[in-house]
XYZ file of C-alpha atoms in Angstrom:
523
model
C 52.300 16.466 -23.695
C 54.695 16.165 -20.978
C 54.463 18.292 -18.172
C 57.371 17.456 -15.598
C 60.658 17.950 -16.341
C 62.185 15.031 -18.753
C 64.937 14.480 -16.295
C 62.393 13.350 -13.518
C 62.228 9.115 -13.163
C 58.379 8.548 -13.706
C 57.085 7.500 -10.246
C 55.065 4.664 -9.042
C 52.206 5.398 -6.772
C 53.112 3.319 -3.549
C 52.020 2.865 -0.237
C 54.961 5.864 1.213
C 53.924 8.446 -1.659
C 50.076 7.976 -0.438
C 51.066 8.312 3.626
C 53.386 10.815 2.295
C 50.399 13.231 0.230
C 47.965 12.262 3.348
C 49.761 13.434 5.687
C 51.130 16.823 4.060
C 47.213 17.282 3.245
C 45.729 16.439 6.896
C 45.247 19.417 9.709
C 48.428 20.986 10.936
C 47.250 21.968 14.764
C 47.425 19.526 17.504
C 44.431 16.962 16.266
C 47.026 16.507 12.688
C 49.628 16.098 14.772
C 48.252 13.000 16.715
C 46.928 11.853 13.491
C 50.309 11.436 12.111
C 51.702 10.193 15.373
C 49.208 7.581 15.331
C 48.384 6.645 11.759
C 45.775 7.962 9.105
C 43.151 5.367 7.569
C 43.068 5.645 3.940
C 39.357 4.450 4.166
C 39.205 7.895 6.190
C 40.461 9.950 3.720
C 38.645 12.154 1.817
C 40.066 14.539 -0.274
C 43.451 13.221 -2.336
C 45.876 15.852 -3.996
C 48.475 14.135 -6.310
C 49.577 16.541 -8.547
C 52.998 17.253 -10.114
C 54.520 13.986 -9.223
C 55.411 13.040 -12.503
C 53.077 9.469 -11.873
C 52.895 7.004 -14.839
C 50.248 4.854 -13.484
C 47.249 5.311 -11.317
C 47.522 2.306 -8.763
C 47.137 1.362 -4.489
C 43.912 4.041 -4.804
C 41.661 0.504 -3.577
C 41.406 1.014 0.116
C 40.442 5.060 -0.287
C 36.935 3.709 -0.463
C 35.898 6.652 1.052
C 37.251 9.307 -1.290
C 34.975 12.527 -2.799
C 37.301 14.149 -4.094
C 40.668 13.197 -5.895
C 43.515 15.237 -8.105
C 46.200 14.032 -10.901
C 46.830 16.711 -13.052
C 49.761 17.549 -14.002
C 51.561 13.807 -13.989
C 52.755 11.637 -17.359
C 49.577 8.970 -16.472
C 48.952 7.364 -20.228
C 45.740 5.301 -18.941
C 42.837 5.635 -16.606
C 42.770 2.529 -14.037
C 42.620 1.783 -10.870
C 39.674 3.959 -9.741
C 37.141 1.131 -9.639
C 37.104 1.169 -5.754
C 36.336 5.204 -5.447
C 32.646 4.557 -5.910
C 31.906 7.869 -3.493
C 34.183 9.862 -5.749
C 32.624 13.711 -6.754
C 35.604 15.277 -8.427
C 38.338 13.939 -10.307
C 40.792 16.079 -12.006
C 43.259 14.303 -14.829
C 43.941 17.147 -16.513
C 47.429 17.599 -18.004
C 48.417 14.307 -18.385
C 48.919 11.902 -21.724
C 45.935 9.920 -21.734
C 44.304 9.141 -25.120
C 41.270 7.132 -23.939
C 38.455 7.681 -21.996
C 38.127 4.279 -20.112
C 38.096 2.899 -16.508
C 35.080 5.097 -15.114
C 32.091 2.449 -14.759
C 32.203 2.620 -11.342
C 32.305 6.281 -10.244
C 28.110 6.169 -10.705
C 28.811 9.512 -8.164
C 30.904 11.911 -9.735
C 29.723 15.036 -10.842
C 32.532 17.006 -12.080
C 35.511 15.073 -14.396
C 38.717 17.080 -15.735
C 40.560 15.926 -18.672
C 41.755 19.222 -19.831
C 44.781 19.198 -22.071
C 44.988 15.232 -22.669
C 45.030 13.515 -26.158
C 41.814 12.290 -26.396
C 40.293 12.122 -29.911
C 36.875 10.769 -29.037
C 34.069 11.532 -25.966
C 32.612 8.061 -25.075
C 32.877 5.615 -22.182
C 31.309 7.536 -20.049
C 27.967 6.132 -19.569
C 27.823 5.370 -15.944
C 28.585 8.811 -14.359
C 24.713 9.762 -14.505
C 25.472 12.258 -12.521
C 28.017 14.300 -14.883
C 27.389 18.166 -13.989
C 30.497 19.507 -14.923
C 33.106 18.290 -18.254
C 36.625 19.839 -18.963
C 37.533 18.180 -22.190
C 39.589 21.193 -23.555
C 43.134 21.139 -25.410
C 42.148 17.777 -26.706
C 42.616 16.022 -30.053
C 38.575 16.125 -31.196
C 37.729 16.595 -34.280
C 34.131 15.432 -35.023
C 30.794 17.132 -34.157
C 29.123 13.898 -33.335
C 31.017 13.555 -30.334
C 28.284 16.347 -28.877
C 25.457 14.352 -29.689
C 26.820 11.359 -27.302
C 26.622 14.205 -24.413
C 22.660 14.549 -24.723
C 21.758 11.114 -22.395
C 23.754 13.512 -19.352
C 20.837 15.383 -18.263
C 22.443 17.001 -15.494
C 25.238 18.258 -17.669
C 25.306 21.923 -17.435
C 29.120 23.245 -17.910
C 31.362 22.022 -21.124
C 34.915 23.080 -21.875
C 36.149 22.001 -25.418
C 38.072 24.690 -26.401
C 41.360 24.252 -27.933
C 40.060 20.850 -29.980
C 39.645 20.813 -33.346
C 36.039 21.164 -33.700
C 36.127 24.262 -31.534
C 37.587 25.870 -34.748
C 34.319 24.868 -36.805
C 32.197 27.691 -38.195
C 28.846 26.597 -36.678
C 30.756 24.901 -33.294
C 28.981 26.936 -30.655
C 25.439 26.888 -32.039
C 25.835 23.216 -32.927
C 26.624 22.953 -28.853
C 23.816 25.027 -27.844
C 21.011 23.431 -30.308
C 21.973 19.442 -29.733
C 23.191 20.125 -25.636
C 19.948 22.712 -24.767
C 20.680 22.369 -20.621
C 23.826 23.300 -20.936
C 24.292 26.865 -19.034
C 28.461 27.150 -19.559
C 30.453 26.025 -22.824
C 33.909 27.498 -22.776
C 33.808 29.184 -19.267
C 31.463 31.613 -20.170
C 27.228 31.335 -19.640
C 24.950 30.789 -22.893
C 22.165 33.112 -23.070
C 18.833 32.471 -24.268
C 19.420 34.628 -27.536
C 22.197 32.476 -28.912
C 19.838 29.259 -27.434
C 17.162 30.479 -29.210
C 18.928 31.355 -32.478
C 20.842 27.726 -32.187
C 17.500 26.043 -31.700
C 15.752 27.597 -34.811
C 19.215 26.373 -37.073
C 19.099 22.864 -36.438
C 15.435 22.758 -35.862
C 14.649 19.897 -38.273
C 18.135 17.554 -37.514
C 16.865 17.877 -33.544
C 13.567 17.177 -34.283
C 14.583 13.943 -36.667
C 17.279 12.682 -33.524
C 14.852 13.112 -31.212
C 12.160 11.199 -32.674
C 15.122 8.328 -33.111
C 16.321 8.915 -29.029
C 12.254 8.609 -28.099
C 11.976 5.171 -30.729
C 15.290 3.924 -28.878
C 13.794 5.059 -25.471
C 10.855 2.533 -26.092
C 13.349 -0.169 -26.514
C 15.481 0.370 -23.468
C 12.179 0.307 -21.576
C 10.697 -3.125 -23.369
C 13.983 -4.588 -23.127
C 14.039 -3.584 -19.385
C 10.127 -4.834 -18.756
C 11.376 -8.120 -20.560
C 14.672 -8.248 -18.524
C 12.431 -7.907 -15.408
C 10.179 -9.883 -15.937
C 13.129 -12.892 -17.112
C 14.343 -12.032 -13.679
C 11.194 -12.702 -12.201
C 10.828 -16.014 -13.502
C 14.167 -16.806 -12.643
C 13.393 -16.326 -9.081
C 10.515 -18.880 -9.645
C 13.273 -21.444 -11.423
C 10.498 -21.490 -14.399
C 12.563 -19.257 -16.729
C 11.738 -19.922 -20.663
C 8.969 -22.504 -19.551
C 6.455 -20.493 -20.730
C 6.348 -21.148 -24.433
C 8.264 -23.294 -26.729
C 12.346 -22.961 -25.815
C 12.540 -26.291 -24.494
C 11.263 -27.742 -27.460
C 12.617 -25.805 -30.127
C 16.510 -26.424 -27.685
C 15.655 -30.433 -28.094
C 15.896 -30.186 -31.777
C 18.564 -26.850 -31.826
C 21.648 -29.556 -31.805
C 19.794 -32.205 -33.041
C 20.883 -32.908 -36.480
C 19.403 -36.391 -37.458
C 15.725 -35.476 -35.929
C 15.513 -32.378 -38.453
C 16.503 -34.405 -41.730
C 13.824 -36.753 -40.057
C 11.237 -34.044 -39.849
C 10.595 -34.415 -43.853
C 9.401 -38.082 -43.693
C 6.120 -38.116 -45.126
C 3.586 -37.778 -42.136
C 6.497 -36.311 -39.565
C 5.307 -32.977 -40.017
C 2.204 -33.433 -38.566
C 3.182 -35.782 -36.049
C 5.799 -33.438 -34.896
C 3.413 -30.299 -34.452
C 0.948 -32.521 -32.554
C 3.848 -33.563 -30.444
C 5.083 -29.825 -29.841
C 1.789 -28.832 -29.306
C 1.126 -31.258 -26.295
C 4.553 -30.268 -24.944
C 3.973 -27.202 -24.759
C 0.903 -27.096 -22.790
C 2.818 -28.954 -20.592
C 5.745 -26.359 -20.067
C 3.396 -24.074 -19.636
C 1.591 -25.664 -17.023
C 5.450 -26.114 -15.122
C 5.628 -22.196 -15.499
C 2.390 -21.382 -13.842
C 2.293 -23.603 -11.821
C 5.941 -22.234 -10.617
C 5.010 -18.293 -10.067
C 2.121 -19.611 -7.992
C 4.538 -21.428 -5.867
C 6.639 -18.513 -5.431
C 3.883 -16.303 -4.506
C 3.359 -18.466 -1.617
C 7.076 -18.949 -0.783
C 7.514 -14.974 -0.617
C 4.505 -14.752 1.532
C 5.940 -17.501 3.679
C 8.969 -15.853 4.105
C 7.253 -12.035 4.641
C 4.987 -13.376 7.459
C 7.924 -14.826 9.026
C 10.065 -11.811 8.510
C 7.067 -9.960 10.038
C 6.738 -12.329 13.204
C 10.267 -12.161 14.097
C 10.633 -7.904 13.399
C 7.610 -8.015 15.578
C 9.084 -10.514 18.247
C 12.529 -8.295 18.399
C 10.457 -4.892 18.807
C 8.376 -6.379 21.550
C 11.232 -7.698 23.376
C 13.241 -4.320 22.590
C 10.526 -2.181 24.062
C 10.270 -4.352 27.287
C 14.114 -3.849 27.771
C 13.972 -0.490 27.208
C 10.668 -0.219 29.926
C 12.743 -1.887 32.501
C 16.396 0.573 32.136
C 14.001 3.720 32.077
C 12.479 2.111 35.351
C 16.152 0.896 36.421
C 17.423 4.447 35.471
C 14.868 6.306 37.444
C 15.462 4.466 40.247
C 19.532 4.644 40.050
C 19.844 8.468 39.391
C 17.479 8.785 42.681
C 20.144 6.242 44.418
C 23.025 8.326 43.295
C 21.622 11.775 44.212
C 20.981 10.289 47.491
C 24.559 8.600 48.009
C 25.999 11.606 47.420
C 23.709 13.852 49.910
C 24.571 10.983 52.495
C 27.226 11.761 55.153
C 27.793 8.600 57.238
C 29.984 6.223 55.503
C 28.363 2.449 56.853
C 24.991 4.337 54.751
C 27.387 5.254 51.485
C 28.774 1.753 51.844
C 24.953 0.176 52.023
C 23.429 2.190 49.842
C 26.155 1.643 46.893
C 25.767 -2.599 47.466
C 22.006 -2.019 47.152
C 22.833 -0.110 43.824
C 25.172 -3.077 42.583
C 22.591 -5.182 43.659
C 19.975 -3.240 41.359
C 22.482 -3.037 38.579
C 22.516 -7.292 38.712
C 19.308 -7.856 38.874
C 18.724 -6.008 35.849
C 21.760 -7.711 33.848
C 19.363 -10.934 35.409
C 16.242 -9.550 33.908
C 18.071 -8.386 30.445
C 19.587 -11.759 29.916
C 16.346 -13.285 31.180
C 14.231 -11.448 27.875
C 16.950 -12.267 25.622
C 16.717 -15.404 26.338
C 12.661 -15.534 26.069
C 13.671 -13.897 23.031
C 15.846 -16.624 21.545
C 13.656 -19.255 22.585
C 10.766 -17.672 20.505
C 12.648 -17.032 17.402
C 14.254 -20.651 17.565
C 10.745 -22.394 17.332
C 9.555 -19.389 14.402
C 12.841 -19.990 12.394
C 12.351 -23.795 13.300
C 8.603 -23.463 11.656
C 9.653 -21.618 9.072
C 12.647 -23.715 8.111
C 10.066 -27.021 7.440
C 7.594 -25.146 6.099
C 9.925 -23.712 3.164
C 11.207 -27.177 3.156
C 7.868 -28.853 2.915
C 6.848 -26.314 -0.183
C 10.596 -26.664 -2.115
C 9.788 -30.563 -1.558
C 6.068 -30.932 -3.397
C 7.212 -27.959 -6.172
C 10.394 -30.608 -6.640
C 7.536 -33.568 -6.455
C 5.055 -32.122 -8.893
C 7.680 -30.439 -11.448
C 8.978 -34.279 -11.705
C 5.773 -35.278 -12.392
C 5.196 -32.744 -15.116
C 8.533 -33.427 -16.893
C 7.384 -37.102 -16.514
C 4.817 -36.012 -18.878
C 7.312 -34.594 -21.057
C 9.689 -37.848 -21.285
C 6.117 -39.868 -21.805
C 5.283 -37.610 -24.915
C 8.889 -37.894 -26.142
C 8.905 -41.590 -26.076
C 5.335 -42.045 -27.775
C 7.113 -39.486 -30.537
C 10.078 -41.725 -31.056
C 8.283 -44.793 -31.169
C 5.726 -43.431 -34.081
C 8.695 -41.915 -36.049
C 10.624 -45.575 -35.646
C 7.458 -47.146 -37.114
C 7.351 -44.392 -39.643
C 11.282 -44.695 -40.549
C 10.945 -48.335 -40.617
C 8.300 -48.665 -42.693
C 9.657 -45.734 -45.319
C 12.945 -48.170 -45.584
C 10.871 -51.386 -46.347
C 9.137 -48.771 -49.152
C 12.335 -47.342 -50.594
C 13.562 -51.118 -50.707
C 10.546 -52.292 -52.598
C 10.725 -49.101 -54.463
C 7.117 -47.959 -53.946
C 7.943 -44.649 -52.269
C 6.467 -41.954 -53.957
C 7.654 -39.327 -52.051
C 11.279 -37.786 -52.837
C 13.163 -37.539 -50.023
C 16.197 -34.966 -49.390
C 19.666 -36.084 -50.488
C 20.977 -36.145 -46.754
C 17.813 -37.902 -45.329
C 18.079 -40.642 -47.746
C 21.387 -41.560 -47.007
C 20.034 -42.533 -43.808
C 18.021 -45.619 -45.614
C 20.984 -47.292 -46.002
C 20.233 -50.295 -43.857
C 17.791 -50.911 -40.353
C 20.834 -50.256 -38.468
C 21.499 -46.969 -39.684
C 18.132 -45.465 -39.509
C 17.422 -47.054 -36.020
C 20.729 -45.584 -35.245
C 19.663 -42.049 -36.265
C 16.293 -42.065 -35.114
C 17.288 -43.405 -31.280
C 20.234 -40.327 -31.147
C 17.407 -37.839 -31.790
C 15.424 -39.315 -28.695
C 18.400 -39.198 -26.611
C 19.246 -35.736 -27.206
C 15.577 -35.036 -26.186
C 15.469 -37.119 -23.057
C 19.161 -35.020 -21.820
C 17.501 -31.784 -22.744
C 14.598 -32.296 -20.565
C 16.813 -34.328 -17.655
C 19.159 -31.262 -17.703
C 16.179 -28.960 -17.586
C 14.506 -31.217 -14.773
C 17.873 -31.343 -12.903
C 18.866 -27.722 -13.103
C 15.212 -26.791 -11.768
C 16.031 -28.514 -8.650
C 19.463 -27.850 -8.256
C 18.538 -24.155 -7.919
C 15.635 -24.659 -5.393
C 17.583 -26.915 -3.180
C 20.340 -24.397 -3.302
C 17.980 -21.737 -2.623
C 16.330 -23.326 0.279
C 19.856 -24.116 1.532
C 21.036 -20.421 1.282
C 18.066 -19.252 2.613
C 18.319 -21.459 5.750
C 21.517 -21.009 6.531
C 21.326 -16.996 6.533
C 18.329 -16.896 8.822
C 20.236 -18.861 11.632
C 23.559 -17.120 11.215
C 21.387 -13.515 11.120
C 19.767 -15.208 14.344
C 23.386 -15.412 16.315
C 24.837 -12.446 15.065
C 21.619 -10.591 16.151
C 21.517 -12.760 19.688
C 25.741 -11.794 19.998
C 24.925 -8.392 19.235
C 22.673 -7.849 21.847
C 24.327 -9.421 24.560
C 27.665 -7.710 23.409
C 24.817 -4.437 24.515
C 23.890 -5.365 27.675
C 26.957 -6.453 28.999
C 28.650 -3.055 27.991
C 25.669 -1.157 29.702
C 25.857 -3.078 33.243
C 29.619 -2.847 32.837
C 29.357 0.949 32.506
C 26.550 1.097 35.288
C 28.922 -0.906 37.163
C 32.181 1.346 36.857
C 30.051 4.105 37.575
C 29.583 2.928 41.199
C 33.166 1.008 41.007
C 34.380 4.421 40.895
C 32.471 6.669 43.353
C 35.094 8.393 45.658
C 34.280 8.556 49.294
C 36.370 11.444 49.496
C 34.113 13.131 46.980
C 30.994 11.865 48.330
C 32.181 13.018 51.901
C 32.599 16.385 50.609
């Protein structure tokens, strides 16, 4: 599927072909011209025309961030990369090319029309994250199977489809098979479906939609518990009490814990074990309440405070923005003056009186800002120990919790020693009743051994709930740390922001009198 001339070198999309198609695409009267003259950003750029340039490979596309609108057809390109950065793009044309794959478009969440007329593809799929699909040239492909339509129902906005020229557009039943399984769809084939042939398709494959969409509502209710369950994971993540709220830290301490489980069928282990899981349990639990409640009160901790200081910034704003309208009243009635005023030692006065006026309120500016800085250093200053204070007694009582845990763990391991012990003196006397499994007798081969087996099991418990303990407040510290840290750097950007404002409004008040004309005044 070549469609460039086999004596062309396939080309390499560089940095010169880019300026090259950006500049031979940007306005041609005088504004174009000192575009070129001076440079065009690529992040600028909004509409890209690459066609007939016989390119093998889509590459350099990352700093078009900007792009809506960009066109390949008509190149050799075998693969669809590069395009991860074009998150704004609309429209994308790759038709005419020799790609066999639809791949590489998980990013372009905004495009709304996609061209891959005349390719090779053999299969529609890949295409999942361009929600807003309106508009699909597929046509002069390689597709052969009808299922490939029913992947196209989850684009609701889909309303024009090109697949003529596959294979399945030669099928008997092709365009009622479209119209019944893709019912939004207004164009297939460049030309409009009308209601009869909807209507007609719809009555055909009455029972197959029905039965699909009985499976697409079951799989619906899925997505949506999975999503409730993966928000709600999320949401105890943010509390650092994830999988605390049932058995998982158990059922982990005995996951990789080999000798415990051939334990677990010495007689009277099974009970002790459940009364032991039981008790630990309550325990997580407790951690995981106990944990959301503290995070209630951390996010309203940190939403009062947010509140205080958008309230502190307003107030201040509004009192700067009393005293320009006041400053501005006051200069415009200066200026009007100045320039009705004939006698030059008046001009002269009356313009240091207005520098004067322009100081004082560069004085009074700096003098809020400051009040301003002041305030939010003793709220951020507040905030910072109270956060610190909570993070400090969740740390405190979480470690007293898990103490609970280690406690229960080493009561556990000191009843199953006595029980392990006392099955070996049994097995030696041979008055054990009980048959025990191949692999958990060869444990009674000595004290040693079974001592040996029964202490690994406890420390493989005692690491799982350390790591869990340590991990807990790894996170929080880190939190706390992160959260810290951004509040005072937001605090001096914000505070070098503002000052970067008022310093360019008294210098332009200032130049504004710097360069009043005497001659023009005089006049």
């Amino acid at each position: 599927m070549n469609r460039l001339c086999d004596s062309m070198e396939p080309r390499v999309m560089d940095d010169d072909m880019l300026k090259l198609a950006v500049g031979e695409q940007g306005p041609q009267e005088e504004a174009g011209q000192l575009a070129k003259q001076e440079g065009i950003l690529f992040k600028d750029v909004l509409s890209l025309q690459l066609d007939f340039r016989n390119i093998l490979r889509i590459d350099n596309l990352w700093q078009f961030e900007n792009l809506r609108k960009l066109q390949l057809d008509n190149n050799i390109i075998e693969k669809i990369e590069g395009l991860e950065n074009l998150t704004h793009l609309v429209w994308l044309d790759l038709s005419f090319n020799n790609i066999e794959t639809i791949e590489g478009l998980d990013t372009l969440v905004n495009l709304e029309d996609l061209s891959l007329f005349n390719n090779r593809i053999s299969k529609i799929d890949s295409l999942d994250a361009l929600v807003k699909l309106q508009v699909l040239s597929l046509g002069n492909n390689q597709i052969d199977n009808m299922m490939n339509i029913v992947y196209l129902r989850r684009f609701k906005c889909l309303r024009t489809l090109s697949l003529s020229g596959n294979p399945i557009s030669e099928a008997e039943d092709y365009k009622m098979f479209i119209c019944a399984y893709l019912p939004d769809l207004v164009y297939l084939d460049f030309r409009r479906i009308d209601d009869h042939t909807k209507e007609l398709a719809e009555a055909k494959h009455q029972y197959s939609i029905d039965e699909l969409k009985h499976q697409e509502n079951l799989m619906q209710v899925r997505l949506q518990d999975e999503r409730a369950r993966q928000e709600e994971l999320e949401k105890h993540k943010t509390a650092f009490v994830e999988h605390l709220n049932g058995s998982f830290l158990f059922d982990s301490m005995y996951a990789e814990d080999s000798e415990g489980n051939k334990l677990s069928y010495l007689p009277g282990v099974s009970e002790l074990l459940e009364a032991y899981k039981d008790k630990f349990v309550i325990i997580c639990v407790n951690i995981f309440e106990y944990g959301l409640k503290q995070q209630e009160k951390r996010k309203i901790e940190l939403d009062t405070f947010s509140e205080c200081v958008h309230e502190a910034i307003q107030e201040n704003q509004e009192q700067g923005k009393r005293k320009i309208a006041q400053f501005e009243e006051k200069h415009l009635s200066s200026l009007s003056a100045i320039r009705e005023e004939s006698e030059l030692p008046n001009i002269e006065k009356m313009i240091l009186e207005c520098s004067a006026d322009v100081s004082e309120l560069f004085n009074e500016l700096m003098m809020l800002e400051m009040q301003l800085v002041e305030q939010l250093e003793e709220t951020i200053n507040m905030f910072e120990r109270n956060i610190v204070d909570m993070v400090g007694l969740f740390i405190e009582n979480v470690q007293s919790l898990m103490a609970q845990c280690r406690d229960l763990e080493n009561h556990h391991h000191e009843k199953l020693l006595e029980i392990s012990i006392s099955t070996l003196e049994k097995i030696v006397k041979g008055d054990l009743d009980e048959d025990l499994p191949d692999d958990l007798r060869a444990l009674f081969v000595d004290k040693d051994t079974i001592v040996n087996a029964v202490g690994a099991s406890h420390d493989i418990h005692l690491l799982k709930i350390d790591n869990r303990e340590d991990e807990l407040v790894t996170r929080i510290n880190s939190w706390c740390t992160r959260l810290v840290d951004k509040i005072h750097k937001d605090e001096i950007m914000r505070n070098r922001k503002r000052v970067k404002e008022i310093n360019q409004y008294i210098d332009h008040m200032q130049s504004e009198l710097d360069n009043l004309e005497y001659s023009d005044i005089l006049d």
